[in-house]
Amino acid sequence: MLVRLQKTNDHTITVDIQRIKGLKIDQKNANANGFFQIILLDRHRPLSTYQTKSYRLNSSAFALDEPIDLNILAFHPNNFDRIMIMIYFYANLREHQCLGRIKLSSIDFISGTGTIQWQQLKDRQEFSMWHRLNKQ
């Protein structure tokens, strides 16, 4: 999944799930739909939850264009690393289920590509990166 993070100012982070590819889905299921849920957390305490529109899963890859602005006004720039962003992908292939997730935050809370993108966001104010969906 290609995710772009942009810190436009001290009040807002934009999360833009740009593309997803390599989905292992039954493309014969004409009713298969999926959506993303984005959760902003203070450490591990949820602050806000957003859900994208539903997308038809008729291909193993598709593009999205639905950036979501997360309000981080309550956080002092020195406490920016307390924030965590969780992105879940849900699909209703046979039943409504979470197919995977990614975590984006500082090295204090997670490891892997989510910390690399977080550090690049702090350094550059905007950074796009591919992530692998992790199973629950």
PDB file of C-alpha atoms in Angstrom, residues 1-3 5 15-20 23 33-41 43-55 57 62 64 66 68 70 84-92 96-104 109-110 131-136:
ATOM      1  CA  MET A   1       0.000   0.000   0.000  1.00  0.00           C
ATOM      2  CA  LEU A   2       1.392   3.405  -0.986  1.00  0.00           C
ATOM      3  CA  VAL A   3       0.783   5.945   1.781  1.00  0.00           C
ATOM      4  CA  LEU A   5       1.900  11.611   4.871  1.00  0.00           C
ATOM      5  CA  VAL A  15      -2.971  10.835   5.328  1.00  0.00           C
ATOM      6  CA  ASP A  16      -3.416   9.861   1.690  1.00  0.00           C
ATOM      7  CA  ILE A  17      -3.648   6.179   0.793  1.00  0.00           C
ATOM      8  CA  GLN A  18      -2.690   6.559  -2.854  1.00  0.00           C
ATOM      9  CA  ARG A  19      -2.583   3.015  -4.221  1.00  0.00           C
ATOM     10  CA  ILE A  20      -2.899  -0.557  -3.176  1.00  0.00           C
ATOM     11  CA  LEU A  23      -4.498  -7.994  -3.047  1.00  0.00           C
ATOM     12  CA  ASN A  33     -16.045  -4.213  -1.419  1.00  0.00           C
ATOM     13  CA  GLY A  34     -13.381  -2.770   0.818  1.00  0.00           C
ATOM     14  CA  PHE A  35     -12.671   0.363   2.801  1.00  0.00           C
ATOM     15  CA  PHE A  36      -9.953   1.839   4.988  1.00  0.00           C
ATOM     16  CA  GLN A  37     -10.258   2.959   8.568  1.00  0.00           C
ATOM     17  CA  ILE A  38      -7.696   5.499   9.830  1.00  0.00           C
ATOM     18  CA  ILE A  39      -7.296   5.973  13.576  1.00  0.00           C
ATOM     19  CA  LEU A  40      -5.309   8.771  15.223  1.00  0.00           C
ATOM     20  CA  LEU A  41      -3.964   7.766  18.634  1.00  0.00           C
ATOM     21  CA  ARG A  43       0.214   6.676  22.368  1.00  0.00           C
ATOM     22  CA  HIS A  44      -2.387   3.891  22.419  1.00  0.00           C
ATOM     23  CA  ARG A  45      -5.481   5.985  23.270  1.00  0.00           C
ATOM     24  CA  PRO A  46      -7.770   6.616  20.266  1.00  0.00           C
ATOM     25  CA  LEU A  47      -8.449  10.303  19.547  1.00  0.00           C
ATOM     26  CA  SER A  48     -10.364  10.158  16.275  1.00  0.00           C
ATOM     27  CA  THR A  49     -11.463   7.629  13.669  1.00  0.00           C
ATOM     28  CA  TYR A  50     -12.102   8.151   9.962  1.00  0.00           C
ATOM     29  CA  GLN A  51     -13.443   5.781   7.353  1.00  0.00           C
ATOM     30  CA  THR A  52     -13.009   6.043   3.588  1.00  0.00           C
ATOM     31  CA  LYS A  53     -15.718   5.368   1.082  1.00  0.00           C
ATOM     32  CA  SER A  54     -16.212   1.795  -0.049  1.00  0.00           C
ATOM     33  CA  TYR A  55     -14.262   0.549  -3.101  1.00  0.00           C
ATOM     34  CA  LEU A  57     -12.556  -5.061  -5.242  1.00  0.00           C
ATOM     35  CA  PHE A  62      -6.503   0.036  -7.469  1.00  0.00           C
ATOM     36  CA  LEU A  64      -7.508   5.880  -4.333  1.00  0.00           C
ATOM     37  CA  GLU A  66      -9.296  10.399  -0.719  1.00  0.00           C
ATOM     38  CA  ILE A  68      -7.868  12.628   5.144  1.00  0.00           C
ATOM     39  CA  LEU A  70      -6.057  14.631  10.973  1.00  0.00           C
ATOM     40  CA  MET A  84       0.376   7.015  16.227  1.00  0.00           C
ATOM     41  CA  ILE A  85      -1.640   6.464  13.041  1.00  0.00           C
ATOM     42  CA  MET A  86      -3.221   3.066  12.414  1.00  0.00           C
ATOM     43  CA  ILE A  87      -4.611   2.179   8.979  1.00  0.00           C
ATOM     44  CA  TYR A  88      -6.865  -0.876   8.725  1.00  0.00           C
ATOM     45  CA  PHE A  89      -8.156  -2.427   5.494  1.00  0.00           C
ATOM     46  CA  TYR A  90     -11.567  -4.091   5.753  1.00  0.00           C
ATOM     47  CA  ALA A  91     -13.292  -6.172   3.084  1.00  0.00           C
ATOM     48  CA  ASN A  92     -16.550  -8.070   2.812  1.00  0.00           C
ATOM     49  CA  HIS A  96     -16.908  -8.293   6.947  1.00  0.00           C
ATOM     50  CA  GLN A  97     -13.295  -8.758   8.098  1.00  0.00           C
ATOM     51  CA  CYS A  98     -10.032  -6.890   8.570  1.00  0.00           C
ATOM     52  CA  LEU A  99      -7.497  -8.105   5.998  1.00  0.00           C
ATOM     53  CA  GLY A 100      -4.534  -6.171   7.361  1.00  0.00           C
ATOM     54  CA  ARG A 101      -3.139  -3.042   8.954  1.00  0.00           C
ATOM     55  CA  ILE A 102      -0.163  -0.731   9.060  1.00  0.00           C
ATOM     56  CA  LYS A 103       1.148   1.416  11.902  1.00  0.00           C
ATOM     57  CA  LEU A 104       2.853   4.776  11.491  1.00  0.00           C
ATOM     58  CA  PHE A 109       5.947   2.617  19.711  1.00  0.00           C
ATOM     59  CA  ILE A 110       6.645   0.534  16.609  1.00  0.00           C
ATOM     60  CA  HIS A 131       3.980  -0.585   3.181  1.00  0.00           C
ATOM     61  CA  ARG A 132       3.008  -4.230   3.411  1.00  0.00           C
ATOM     62  CA  LEU A 133      -0.335  -4.929   5.059  1.00  0.00           C
ATOM     63  CA  ASN A 134       0.268  -6.906   8.255  1.00  0.00           C
ATOM     64  CA  LYS A 135      -2.229  -9.535   9.312  1.00  0.00           C
ATOM     65  CA  GLN A 136      -4.061  -8.981  12.593  1.00  0.00           C
TER      66      GLN A 136
END
